[in-house]
Amino acid sequence: MTTLSSLQSWVDQVASHTQPDAIHWCTGSDAEYREMIDTMLSDGTLTTLNEEQYPNCYLHLSDPSDVARVEHLTFVCTEQEEDAGPNNHWMKPEEGHERVDALFAGCMQGRTMYVIPYCMGPIDSPYSRCGVEITDSAYVVVNMKLMTRMGDRSLQRIEEEGSFVKGLHSTGDLDPERRMIMHFPDELAIKSIGSGYGGNALLGKKCHALRIASYQARQEGWLAEHMLIVGLENPDGETHYVACAFPSACGKTNLAMLIPPESLPGWKVWTLGDDIAWLHLDDDGQLRAINPESGYFGVVPGTNEKTNKNADDMIKHDAIFTNVATTENNEPWWEGKTDGAPAIDWQGRKFDAANGKAAHPNSRFTVAAGNNPSYSSLADAPEGVPISAIVFGGRRKELAPLVYEAKSWEHGVLVGAGVASETTAANIGEVGIVRRDPMAMKPFCGYNFADYWAHWLSFAERSNKLPRVFHVNWFRQSADGDFLWPGFGENLRVLSWIIDRCENRVTANETPIGFLPNPEDINTTDLNISAEALQALTSIDHDQWRAELESVGEYLKSYGDRLPEALRQQQQSIAAELA
Ligand code: OXD
Ligand code: MN
């Protein structure tokens, strides 16, 4: 129940359409979380994991057809198709509502409808935005409890503000033919049916905090981005905050929780967020970031004490695992785990390597951010943190050097627009295909990319102290397929160069694509990197880059007349320099 009539009448209307047996308004209390877990343990939605090794940890095995985002079933519904742009699947709002409402009719019969008021961002931050998710999934409720600030305090803010994003979700019958993830940005509304998977069902995350928020951010003059936020404290106690955009499953969580290598003594790393950043200019023109989320929904495979010790520690208690395998003694297991062996696979079958991987490649953990040993309490600061650098990156075997710096903000927008990466298991579809993923927002930008780039460019008119922009590539390989750079904690060496550049402490090598490090300025102490590998990581192949600029030009052309002239000019002048 609520005093806000627009919220009450929407809940009533949804209830009469979906016909649940009961309605539960979520308070967000720990007792409520416990009750929901118990209900799911008794109906088999969850099972308990080894209570000694993994206290308060649970396992959910989803329907095998429902293990990732579904970009082909995700729509942005705007009156004009061009407003959604070639980067989105589009439907007219009337048609979108009609199609999806038909699937919602009576879909909650025999189920409880949960009403989840939530706040994306610190409860008292002017940069935060609220929403209400209605769902028939208890799994969604407990995940939202770990991932967002939800319940009574959020409801209070919603009642005070009077506005909120309306998210309606039902797992429906999980039939992929009857699955749709619909966004109505002009109505600040989302309707998602037929999937219980995080990115499709935890509506605060991709649907609200990226697709709807990016649309709203353009109207209100800020940015909603697919970026981690991390604080890097050097041995002198100076902390810089950087925001990094990488496509899904390319190591954002690992970078956000990085542990400094022994050869960089005295450094500390603080996690603010691992997936989404909302960026605002403050009154002084400083770009500041908040993380709208308060928990992590991370990819499990590959996590171990070497790749991400913080994550490995934080998922040892109070975590929910989805689609991992289990060992004989009922501990969770995944590819890349350094102890134990799988006994039961992610589909609940006795493990047999002939059936494929034991854990699904997109299996996930959900934990509250406070579990993370490197959690920064500034993640709760209403004013957010000042951003010194924006870093784009992708998974590229060749072409992109280890790191380079854009020559200006406008050039940085082109660098972001040109991001390309190999596709991963985070979406249902082919894995390993290189595709353009501008600003790592291809699946998440709620409007036409051409307008989005114009919005990015407009920040240069509003501030003369914007962060510097960089591009990194941790995934460069030799002709034999070996990684040239060790990655993980060692990436701090690259971040420290980035900070040195921001502080004008090092010179760099100017090339047509941007400033590359002088090889001696990348600290490689104790790394077994050959001079040739370092040379390959810090130089460019002009022929490959000419082809790349041509391909970026072709890609930008597909946005037609809406493409901002300044972006076209950036592409042309770099192409001309390379020629
Ligand atoms: C995620 C994704 O889950 O990007 O964060 O798919
Ligand atoms: Mn993501």
Coordinates of C-alpha atoms and ligand atoms in Angstrom, one line a residue:
M1 CA 0.0 0.0 0.0
T2 CA 1.2 3.5 -0.7
T3 CA 0.0 7.1 -0.3
L4 CA 1.0 7.9 -3.9
S5 CA -2.1 7.5 -5.9
S6 CA -0.4 7.1 -9.3
L7 CA 1.6 4.1 -7.9
Q8 CA -1.4 2.6 -6.2
S9 CA -3.6 2.8 -9.3
W10 CA -0.8 1.3 -11.5
V11 CA -0.4 -1.6 -9.0
D12 CA -4.2 -2.2 -9.0
Q13 CA -4.4 -2.1 -12.7
V14 CA -1.5 -4.6 -13.2
A15 CA -3.1 -6.9 -10.6
S16 CA -6.4 -6.9 -12.4
H17 CA -4.7 -7.7 -15.7
T18 CA -2.3 -10.3 -14.4
Q19 CA -4.6 -11.8 -11.7
P20 CA -2.1 -12.8 -8.9
D21 CA -3.3 -14.8 -5.9
A22 CA -1.7 -12.3 -3.5
I23 CA 0.2 -9.0 -3.5
H24 CA 3.3 -8.4 -1.4
W25 CA 4.8 -4.9 -1.0
C26 CA 8.5 -5.4 -0.3
T27 CA 9.9 -3.7 2.7
G28 CA 13.5 -4.6 2.0
S29 CA 14.1 -5.9 5.5
D30 CA 16.5 -8.7 6.3
A31 CA 13.6 -10.8 7.7
E32 CA 11.8 -10.5 4.4
Y33 CA 14.9 -11.7 2.5
R34 CA 15.1 -14.7 4.9
E35 CA 11.4 -15.5 4.4
M36 CA 11.8 -15.3 0.6
I37 CA 14.9 -17.6 0.7
D38 CA 13.0 -20.1 2.8
T39 CA 10.0 -20.1 0.5
M40 CA 12.3 -20.8 -2.5
L41 CA 14.2 -23.5 -0.6
S42 CA 10.9 -25.3 0.0
D43 CA 9.6 -25.0 -3.6
G44 CA 13.0 -26.0 -5.1
T45 CA 13.8 -22.7 -6.8
L46 CA 16.9 -22.6 -4.6
T47 CA 19.1 -25.2 -2.9
T48 CA 21.5 -24.6 0.0
L49 CA 25.2 -24.9 -0.7
N50 CA 27.8 -26.3 1.7
E51 CA 26.9 -24.3 4.9
E52 CA 30.4 -24.5 6.4
Q53 CA 32.4 -23.4 3.4
Y54 CA 29.7 -21.2 1.9
P55 CA 27.4 -19.9 4.7
N56 CA 24.1 -18.3 3.5
C57 CA 24.9 -19.2 -0.1
Y58 CA 22.3 -20.6 -2.4
L59 CA 22.1 -22.1 -5.9
H60 CA 19.5 -21.5 -8.6
L61 CA 19.5 -23.5 -11.8
S62 CA 17.5 -21.7 -14.4
D63 CA 15.6 -23.1 -17.4
P64 CA 18.4 -24.1 -19.8
S65 CA 16.9 -21.8 -22.5
D66 CA 17.1 -18.8 -20.1
V67 CA 20.7 -18.1 -19.3
A68 CA 21.6 -14.8 -20.8
R69 CA 20.3 -11.5 -22.2
V70 CA 18.3 -11.7 -25.4
E71 CA 19.2 -8.7 -27.6
H72 CA 17.1 -10.1 -30.5
L73 CA 14.0 -9.9 -28.2
T74 CA 14.8 -6.5 -26.7
F75 CA 12.9 -3.5 -28.1
V76 CA 12.9 0.2 -27.7
C77 CA 9.4 1.6 -28.4
T78 CA 9.4 5.2 -29.5
E79 CA 6.9 7.0 -31.8
Q80 CA 9.6 7.5 -34.5
E81 CA 11.8 4.6 -35.5
E82 CA 14.8 7.0 -36.0
D83 CA 14.7 7.9 -32.4
A84 CA 15.5 4.3 -31.4
G85 CA 18.1 4.2 -34.2
P86 CA 19.7 1.4 -36.1
N87 CA 21.3 0.3 -32.9
N88 CA 18.0 -0.9 -31.4
H89 CA 15.1 -3.2 -32.3
W90 CA 12.1 -0.9 -32.6
M91 CA 8.4 -1.2 -32.3
K92 CA 5.7 1.5 -32.1
P93 CA 4.6 2.0 -28.5
E94 CA 0.9 1.0 -29.2
E95 CA 2.0 -2.2 -30.9
G96 CA 4.6 -2.9 -28.2
H97 CA 2.0 -2.5 -25.5
E98 CA -0.5 -4.6 -27.3
R99 CA 1.9 -7.5 -28.0
V100 CA 3.3 -7.6 -24.6
D101 CA 0.1 -7.0 -22.7
A102 CA -1.5 -10.0 -24.4
L103 CA 1.3 -12.1 -22.8
F104 CA 0.8 -10.6 -19.4
A105 CA -3.0 -11.3 -19.3
G106 CA -3.7 -13.7 -16.4
C107 CA 0.0 -14.6 -16.2
M108 CA 0.3 -14.3 -12.4
Q109 CA -2.6 -16.7 -11.6
G110 CA -1.6 -19.0 -8.8
R111 CA 1.4 -16.7 -8.0
T112 CA 2.3 -13.9 -5.7
M113 CA 2.9 -10.4 -7.2
Y114 CA 5.7 -8.6 -5.5
V115 CA 6.0 -4.8 -5.6
I116 CA 9.6 -3.7 -5.2
P117 CA 10.2 0.1 -4.7
Y118 CA 13.9 0.7 -5.4
C119 CA 16.3 3.6 -5.6
M120 CA 19.2 3.5 -8.2
G121 CA 22.0 5.4 -6.4
P122 CA 22.4 6.5 -2.8
I123 CA 19.0 7.2 -1.2
D124 CA 19.9 10.9 -0.5
S125 CA 21.7 11.7 -3.8
P126 CA 20.2 14.2 -6.2
Y127 CA 21.7 12.1 -9.0
S128 CA 19.8 9.0 -8.0
R129 CA 16.5 7.9 -9.7
C130 CA 13.8 5.6 -8.4
G131 CA 11.7 2.9 -9.8
V132 CA 9.2 0.3 -8.9
E133 CA 9.4 -3.3 -10.2
I134 CA 6.4 -5.5 -10.1
T135 CA 7.3 -9.2 -10.5
D136 CA 6.0 -12.6 -9.9
S137 CA 9.5 -14.0 -9.2
A138 CA 10.8 -14.3 -5.6
Y139 CA 14.3 -14.9 -7.2
V140 CA 14.0 -11.4 -8.6
V141 CA 13.1 -10.0 -5.2
V142 CA 16.1 -11.4 -3.4
N143 CA 18.5 -10.4 -6.2
M144 CA 17.0 -6.9 -6.2
K145 CA 17.6 -6.8 -2.4
L146 CA 21.3 -7.6 -3.0
M147 CA 21.7 -5.4 -6.0
T148 CA 19.8 -2.2 -5.2
R149 CA 18.6 -0.1 -2.3
M150 CA 15.1 -1.3 -2.1
G151 CA 12.1 -1.3 0.2
D152 CA 10.6 1.2 2.6
R153 CA 13.3 3.9 2.3
S154 CA 13.0 3.9 -1.5
L155 CA 9.2 4.0 -1.3
Q156 CA 9.4 7.0 1.0
R157 CA 11.6 8.9 -1.6
I158 CA 9.2 7.8 -4.4
E159 CA 6.2 9.1 -2.4
E160 CA 8.0 12.4 -1.9
E161 CA 9.1 12.8 -5.5
G162 CA 5.9 11.5 -7.1
S163 CA 7.8 10.1 -10.1
F164 CA 9.3 6.7 -10.7
V165 CA 10.2 4.2 -13.5
K166 CA 7.5 1.6 -13.9
G167 CA 8.9 -1.9 -14.4
L168 CA 6.6 -4.8 -15.0
H169 CA 8.1 -8.3 -15.0
S170 CA 6.8 -11.8 -15.1
T171 CA 8.6 -15.0 -15.8
G172 CA 5.5 -16.1 -17.8
D173 CA 5.9 -19.6 -19.1
L174 CA 9.7 -19.2 -19.9
D175 CA 8.9 -20.1 -23.5
P176 CA 11.5 -18.2 -25.7
E177 CA 8.7 -17.7 -28.2
R178 CA 6.8 -15.7 -25.7
R179 CA 9.7 -13.7 -24.3
M180 CA 9.9 -9.9 -24.8
I181 CA 11.9 -7.2 -23.1
M182 CA 10.2 -3.9 -24.0
H183 CA 11.2 -0.3 -23.2
F184 CA 8.9 2.7 -23.4
P185 CA 11.3 5.6 -22.7
D186 CA 8.8 8.4 -23.2
E187 CA 6.6 6.8 -20.5
L188 CA 9.5 5.8 -18.3
A189 CA 8.2 2.2 -18.5
I190 CA 9.6 -1.3 -19.0
K191 CA 7.6 -4.5 -19.6
S192 CA 9.6 -7.8 -19.5
I193 CA 8.1 -11.3 -19.8
G194 CA 9.3 -14.8 -20.3
S195 CA 12.7 -14.7 -18.7
G196 CA 14.0 -14.9 -15.2
Y197 CA 17.7 -14.1 -16.2
G198 CA 19.3 -11.1 -14.4
G199 CA 19.7 -8.7 -17.4
N200 CA 16.2 -9.4 -18.5
A201 CA 14.5 -9.6 -15.2
L202 CA 16.3 -7.4 -12.6
L203 CA 14.8 -4.4 -14.2
G204 CA 16.8 -1.9 -12.2
K205 CA 20.0 -2.9 -14.0
K206 CA 20.2 -2.9 -17.8
C207 CA 16.6 -1.9 -18.5
H208 CA 16.3 1.0 -16.1
A209 CA 19.9 2.1 -15.2
L210 CA 21.1 1.9 -18.8
R211 CA 18.3 1.9 -21.5
I212 CA 15.7 4.2 -19.8
A213 CA 18.4 6.2 -17.9
S214 CA 20.4 6.9 -21.0
Y215 CA 17.3 8.3 -22.6
Q216 CA 16.4 10.4 -19.5
A217 CA 20.1 11.5 -19.1
R218 CA 20.1 13.0 -22.6
Q219 CA 17.0 15.0 -21.8
E220 CA 18.5 16.1 -18.4
G221 CA 22.1 16.7 -19.4
W222 CA 24.0 13.7 -17.9
L223 CA 25.3 10.3 -19.0
A224 CA 24.2 6.7 -18.0
E225 CA 27.1 4.5 -19.0
H226 CA 28.2 0.8 -19.0
M227 CA 31.2 1.6 -16.9
L228 CA 32.9 0.4 -13.7
I229 CA 34.2 3.0 -11.3
V230 CA 37.4 2.5 -9.4
G231 CA 39.5 4.5 -7.0
L232 CA 43.3 4.2 -7.4
E233 CA 45.3 5.4 -4.4
N234 CA 49.1 5.7 -5.1
P235 CA 51.8 5.3 -2.4
D236 CA 51.6 9.0 -1.7
G237 CA 47.9 8.7 -0.7
E238 CA 46.7 10.5 -3.8
T239 CA 43.5 8.9 -5.1
H240 CA 42.2 9.2 -8.7
Y241 CA 38.9 7.8 -9.8
V242 CA 38.5 6.4 -13.3
A243 CA 35.4 5.1 -15.1
C244 CA 36.0 2.3 -17.6
A245 CA 33.6 1.0 -20.3
F246 CA 34.1 -2.6 -21.5
P247 CA 31.6 -4.9 -23.2
S248 CA 29.9 -7.5 -21.2
A249 CA 32.0 -10.3 -19.8
C250 CA 35.3 -8.5 -20.6
G251 CA 36.6 -8.2 -17.1
K252 CA 35.0 -5.1 -15.6
T253 CA 34.4 -6.8 -12.3
N254 CA 38.0 -8.0 -12.1
L255 CA 39.3 -4.5 -12.9
A256 CA 37.0 -2.9 -10.4
M257 CA 38.4 -5.2 -7.6
L258 CA 42.0 -5.4 -8.8
I259 CA 44.6 -6.3 -6.2
P260 CA 47.9 -4.4 -6.7
P261 CA 50.8 -6.7 -7.7
E262 CA 53.7 -7.0 -5.2
S263 CA 55.9 -5.1 -7.6
L264 CA 53.7 -2.0 -7.1
P265 CA 53.9 -1.7 -3.3
G266 CA 51.9 0.9 -1.5
W267 CA 49.0 1.1 -4.0
K268 CA 45.4 0.6 -2.9
V269 CA 42.4 0.0 -5.1
W270 CA 38.9 0.9 -4.1
T271 CA 35.7 -0.4 -5.8
L272 CA 32.9 2.0 -6.4
G273 CA 31.0 0.0 -9.0
D274 CA 31.6 -2.9 -11.5
D275 CA 29.0 -2.3 -14.2
I276 CA 27.2 1.0 -14.4
A277 CA 28.1 4.7 -13.8
W278 CA 25.9 7.7 -13.9
L279 CA 28.0 10.7 -14.7
H280 CA 27.0 14.3 -14.0
L281 CA 28.8 17.7 -14.3
D282 CA 28.8 19.5 -11.0
D283 CA 28.6 23.3 -10.7
D284 CA 32.4 23.6 -11.2
G285 CA 32.3 21.6 -14.4
Q286 CA 33.9 18.5 -12.8
L287 CA 32.5 15.2 -14.0
R288 CA 31.3 13.2 -11.0
A289 CA 30.1 9.5 -10.9
I290 CA 27.8 7.5 -8.9
N291 CA 27.1 3.8 -9.1
P292 CA 23.4 3.3 -9.3
E293 CA 23.7 -0.3 -8.1
S294 CA 24.7 -1.5 -4.6
G295 CA 25.6 -5.1 -5.5
Y296 CA 27.3 -7.2 -8.2
F297 CA 25.8 -9.7 -10.7
G298 CA 29.1 -11.0 -11.9
V299 CA 30.3 -13.7 -14.3
V300 CA 31.6 -16.6 -12.2
P301 CA 33.8 -18.7 -14.5
G302 CA 37.4 -17.7 -14.3
T303 CA 37.1 -16.3 -10.8
N304 CA 39.8 -17.5 -8.4
E305 CA 42.3 -16.2 -5.9
K306 CA 44.7 -15.3 -8.6
T307 CA 42.4 -13.6 -11.1
N308 CA 40.2 -11.8 -8.5
K309 CA 40.9 -12.6 -4.9
N310 CA 38.4 -10.0 -3.7
A311 CA 35.6 -11.5 -5.7
D312 CA 36.7 -15.0 -4.7
D313 CA 36.5 -14.0 -1.0
M314 CA 33.2 -12.0 -1.3
I315 CA 31.3 -14.9 -2.8
K316 CA 32.2 -17.3 0.0
H317 CA 29.2 -16.0 2.1
D318 CA 25.8 -14.5 1.6
A319 CA 25.8 -15.0 -2.2
I320 CA 23.4 -16.4 -4.7
F321 CA 24.9 -18.5 -7.5
T322 CA 23.0 -19.1 -10.7
N323 CA 23.9 -21.9 -13.1
V324 CA 27.2 -23.1 -11.6
A325 CA 28.1 -26.7 -11.0
T326 CA 28.5 -28.4 -7.6
T327 CA 31.1 -30.7 -6.1
E328 CA 30.6 -33.9 -4.2
N329 CA 30.4 -32.0 -1.0
N330 CA 28.0 -29.4 -2.4
E331 CA 30.3 -26.5 -2.9
P332 CA 29.8 -24.4 -6.0
W333 CA 32.2 -25.1 -8.8
W334 CA 33.0 -23.4 -12.1
E335 CA 35.7 -23.6 -14.8
G336 CA 38.7 -21.7 -13.5
K337 CA 38.1 -22.7 -9.9
T338 CA 41.4 -23.9 -8.5
D339 CA 40.0 -26.5 -6.0
G340 CA 37.4 -29.3 -6.1
A341 CA 35.9 -31.0 -9.1
P342 CA 32.4 -30.9 -10.6
A343 CA 30.0 -33.7 -9.6
I344 CA 26.7 -32.1 -10.8
D345 CA 26.6 -29.8 -13.8
W346 CA 24.6 -26.5 -14.2
Q347 CA 21.6 -28.4 -15.6
G348 CA 21.5 -30.6 -12.5
R349 CA 22.9 -33.7 -14.3
K350 CA 25.8 -35.9 -13.1
F351 CA 28.8 -34.1 -14.6
D352 CA 30.0 -35.6 -17.9
A353 CA 32.6 -33.7 -19.9
A354 CA 30.9 -35.0 -23.1
N355 CA 27.9 -32.7 -22.2
G356 CA 30.0 -29.6 -22.3
K357 CA 31.1 -27.3 -19.5
A358 CA 30.2 -28.0 -15.9
A359 CA 29.2 -24.4 -15.2
H360 CA 27.4 -22.3 -17.8
P361 CA 29.9 -19.8 -19.3
N362 CA 27.5 -17.0 -18.3
S363 CA 26.9 -18.4 -14.8
R364 CA 26.6 -15.7 -12.2
F365 CA 27.0 -14.7 -8.6
T366 CA 24.9 -12.1 -6.9
V367 CA 26.3 -10.4 -3.8
A368 CA 25.8 -7.1 -2.0
A369 CA 28.6 -4.6 -2.6
G370 CA 29.5 -4.5 1.1
N371 CA 30.8 -8.1 0.8
N372 CA 33.7 -6.9 -1.3
P373 CA 36.9 -6.4 0.7
S374 CA 37.9 -3.4 -1.5
Y375 CA 34.4 -1.7 -1.3
S376 CA 34.7 2.1 -1.1
S377 CA 32.3 3.7 1.3
L378 CA 32.3 6.7 -1.1
A379 CA 30.0 4.4 -3.2
D380 CA 27.3 5.8 -0.8
A381 CA 28.4 9.4 -1.1
P382 CA 25.5 11.5 -2.4
E383 CA 27.9 13.7 -4.4
G384 CA 29.7 10.8 -6.1
V385 CA 33.4 10.9 -6.9
P386 CA 35.3 13.1 -9.3
I387 CA 36.4 11.3 -12.5
S388 CA 40.0 11.9 -13.8
A389 CA 39.9 9.5 -16.8
I390 CA 37.4 7.7 -18.9
V391 CA 38.8 4.4 -20.3
F392 CA 37.3 2.5 -23.2
G393 CA 38.3 -1.1 -24.1
G394 CA 37.4 -4.2 -26.0
R395 CA 38.5 -7.7 -26.4
R396 CA 40.7 -7.5 -29.6
K397 CA 43.3 -10.2 -30.5
E398 CA 45.1 -7.7 -32.8
L399 CA 45.2 -4.1 -33.9
A400 CA 44.5 -2.1 -30.6
P401 CA 47.7 -1.4 -28.6
L402 CA 47.8 -1.9 -24.9
V403 CA 46.8 1.7 -24.2
Y404 CA 46.5 5.0 -26.0
E405 CA 45.2 8.4 -25.1
A406 CA 42.8 10.5 -27.2
K407 CA 44.0 13.9 -28.3
S408 CA 40.9 15.8 -27.2
W409 CA 37.4 15.1 -25.8
E410 CA 36.0 15.0 -29.4
H411 CA 38.6 12.5 -30.4
G412 CA 37.7 10.6 -27.3
V413 CA 34.1 10.4 -28.4
L414 CA 35.3 8.9 -31.7
V415 CA 37.5 6.4 -29.8
G416 CA 34.4 5.4 -27.8
A417 CA 32.2 5.2 -30.9
G418 CA 34.8 2.9 -32.6
V419 CA 35.0 0.4 -29.7
A420 CA 34.8 -3.2 -31.1
S421 CA 34.9 -6.4 -29.3
E422 CA 34.5 -10.1 -29.6
T423 CA 31.0 -11.2 -28.5
T424 CA 30.6 -13.2 -25.3
A425 CA 28.2 -15.5 -23.5
A426 CA 26.4 -12.7 -21.8
N427 CA 24.0 -12.6 -24.7
I428 CA 22.3 -15.5 -26.4
G429 CA 24.0 -15.7 -29.8
E430 CA 27.3 -16.4 -31.5
V431 CA 30.4 -16.0 -29.3
G432 CA 33.7 -14.7 -30.5
I433 CA 32.6 -12.5 -33.4
V434 CA 34.1 -9.0 -33.5
R435 CA 31.4 -6.4 -33.6
R436 CA 31.2 -2.7 -33.1
D437 CA 30.1 -2.0 -29.5
P438 CA 30.3 1.8 -29.2
M439 CA 31.1 2.9 -25.6
A440 CA 30.3 -0.8 -24.7
M441 CA 26.6 0.4 -25.0
K442 CA 25.5 -1.5 -28.1
P443 CA 23.0 -3.6 -26.2
F444 CA 22.1 -0.8 -23.7
C445 CA 21.7 2.6 -25.3
G446 CA 18.0 3.5 -25.2
Y447 CA 18.1 5.8 -28.3
N448 CA 19.8 6.5 -31.6
F449 CA 23.6 6.2 -31.3
A450 CA 24.0 9.3 -33.5
D451 CA 22.1 11.4 -31.0
Y452 CA 24.0 9.8 -28.2
W453 CA 27.3 10.8 -29.7
A454 CA 26.0 14.3 -30.2
H455 CA 25.1 14.3 -26.5
W456 CA 28.6 13.1 -25.5
L457 CA 30.1 15.8 -27.8
S458 CA 28.0 18.5 -26.1
F459 CA 29.8 18.1 -22.8
A460 CA 32.8 20.0 -24.3
E461 CA 30.6 23.1 -24.6
R462 CA 29.7 22.8 -20.9
S463 CA 33.0 22.2 -19.2
N464 CA 36.7 22.9 -19.8
K465 CA 37.8 20.3 -17.2
L466 CA 36.5 17.1 -18.7
P467 CA 38.4 13.9 -17.9
R468 CA 41.0 12.7 -20.4
V469 CA 39.9 9.7 -22.6
F470 CA 41.9 6.5 -23.1
H471 CA 41.5 3.1 -24.8
V472 CA 43.0 -0.1 -23.5
N473 CA 43.3 -3.7 -24.8
W474 CA 44.2 -6.4 -22.3
F475 CA 43.5 -9.1 -24.9
R476 CA 46.2 -8.6 -27.5
Q477 CA 47.6 -11.9 -28.8
S478 CA 50.8 -13.0 -30.6
A479 CA 50.6 -14.9 -33.9
D480 CA 50.7 -18.1 -31.9
G481 CA 47.7 -17.1 -29.9
D482 CA 49.5 -16.3 -26.6
F483 CA 48.3 -13.2 -24.7
L484 CA 51.0 -10.5 -24.9
W485 CA 49.9 -8.8 -21.6
P486 CA 49.4 -10.7 -18.3
G487 CA 46.2 -8.8 -17.4
F488 CA 44.3 -8.9 -14.1
G489 CA 46.3 -7.2 -11.2
E490 CA 49.0 -6.2 -13.6
N491 CA 46.6 -3.9 -15.3
L492 CA 47.3 -1.4 -12.5
R493 CA 50.6 -0.7 -14.3
V494 CA 48.6 0.6 -17.3
L495 CA 46.2 2.5 -15.0
S496 CA 49.2 4.1 -13.3
W497 CA 50.5 5.4 -16.7
I498 CA 47.0 6.8 -17.3
I499 CA 47.1 8.7 -14.1
D500 CA 50.6 9.9 -14.9
R501 CA 49.3 11.3 -18.1
C502 CA 46.3 13.0 -16.4
E503 CA 48.8 14.6 -14.0
N504 CA 51.2 15.5 -16.9
R505 CA 54.0 13.5 -15.3
V506 CA 55.0 11.6 -18.5
T507 CA 55.4 12.5 -22.1
A508 CA 54.0 10.2 -24.8
N509 CA 54.5 9.2 -28.4
E510 CA 52.1 11.1 -30.7
T511 CA 50.6 9.0 -33.5
P512 CA 47.6 9.5 -35.8
I513 CA 45.4 7.4 -33.5
G514 CA 46.5 9.2 -30.3
F515 CA 49.2 9.3 -27.7
L516 CA 50.9 5.9 -27.0
P517 CA 53.3 5.3 -24.1
N518 CA 57.0 5.3 -24.5
P519 CA 57.7 1.6 -23.8
E520 CA 60.0 2.6 -20.9
D521 CA 57.1 4.4 -19.2
I522 CA 55.1 1.2 -18.7
N523 CA 56.5 -0.5 -15.5
T524 CA 57.3 -4.1 -16.4
T525 CA 59.4 -4.9 -13.4
D526 CA 59.1 -8.6 -12.6
L527 CA 57.0 -9.3 -15.7
N528 CA 58.4 -11.7 -18.1
I529 CA 57.6 -9.5 -21.2
S530 CA 60.0 -9.6 -24.2
A531 CA 61.1 -6.4 -25.8
E532 CA 59.2 -7.4 -29.0
A533 CA 56.0 -8.0 -27.1
L534 CA 56.3 -4.6 -25.4
Q535 CA 57.0 -3.0 -28.8
A536 CA 53.9 -4.7 -30.3
L537 CA 51.9 -3.5 -27.3
T538 CA 53.0 0.1 -27.6
S539 CA 53.0 0.7 -31.4
I540 CA 50.5 0.6 -34.2
D541 CA 50.4 -1.1 -37.6
H542 CA 49.6 1.7 -40.1
D543 CA 48.0 -0.6 -42.7
Q544 CA 45.7 -2.3 -40.1
W545 CA 44.7 1.1 -38.7
R546 CA 44.0 2.5 -42.2
A547 CA 41.6 -0.4 -42.7
E548 CA 40.2 0.2 -39.2
L549 CA 39.5 3.9 -39.8
E550 CA 37.8 3.0 -43.1
S551 CA 35.6 0.4 -41.3
V552 CA 34.8 2.9 -38.5
G553 CA 33.9 5.5 -41.3
E554 CA 31.6 2.9 -42.9
Y555 CA 30.0 2.1 -39.6
L556 CA 29.4 5.8 -38.8
K557 CA 27.9 6.3 -42.2
S558 CA 25.2 3.8 -41.4
Y559 CA 23.8 6.5 -39.0
G560 CA 23.1 8.8 -42.0
D561 CA 22.3 12.5 -41.6
R562 CA 21.9 12.3 -37.9
L563 CA 25.7 11.6 -37.4
P564 CA 27.3 14.6 -35.8
E565 CA 29.5 16.4 -38.2
A566 CA 32.3 16.7 -35.5
L567 CA 32.5 13.0 -35.3
R568 CA 32.7 12.5 -39.1
Q569 CA 35.5 15.1 -39.1
Q570 CA 37.4 13.3 -36.4
Q571 CA 37.3 10.1 -38.4
Q572 CA 38.3 11.8 -41.6
S573 CA 41.2 13.7 -40.2
I574 CA 42.7 10.6 -38.6
A575 CA 42.1 8.6 -41.7
A576 CA 43.9 11.4 -43.7
E577 CA 46.8 11.4 -41.3
L578 CA 47.2 7.6 -41.6
A579 CA 47.1 7.9 -45.4
Ligands
OXD1 C1 26.0 -7.7 -17.4 C2 26.0 -7.7 -18.8 O1 25.3 -8.7 -16.8 O2 26.7 -6.7 -19.3 O3 26.5 -6.9 -16.7 O4 25.5 -8.5 -19.5
MN2 MN 27.3 -5.3 -17.9

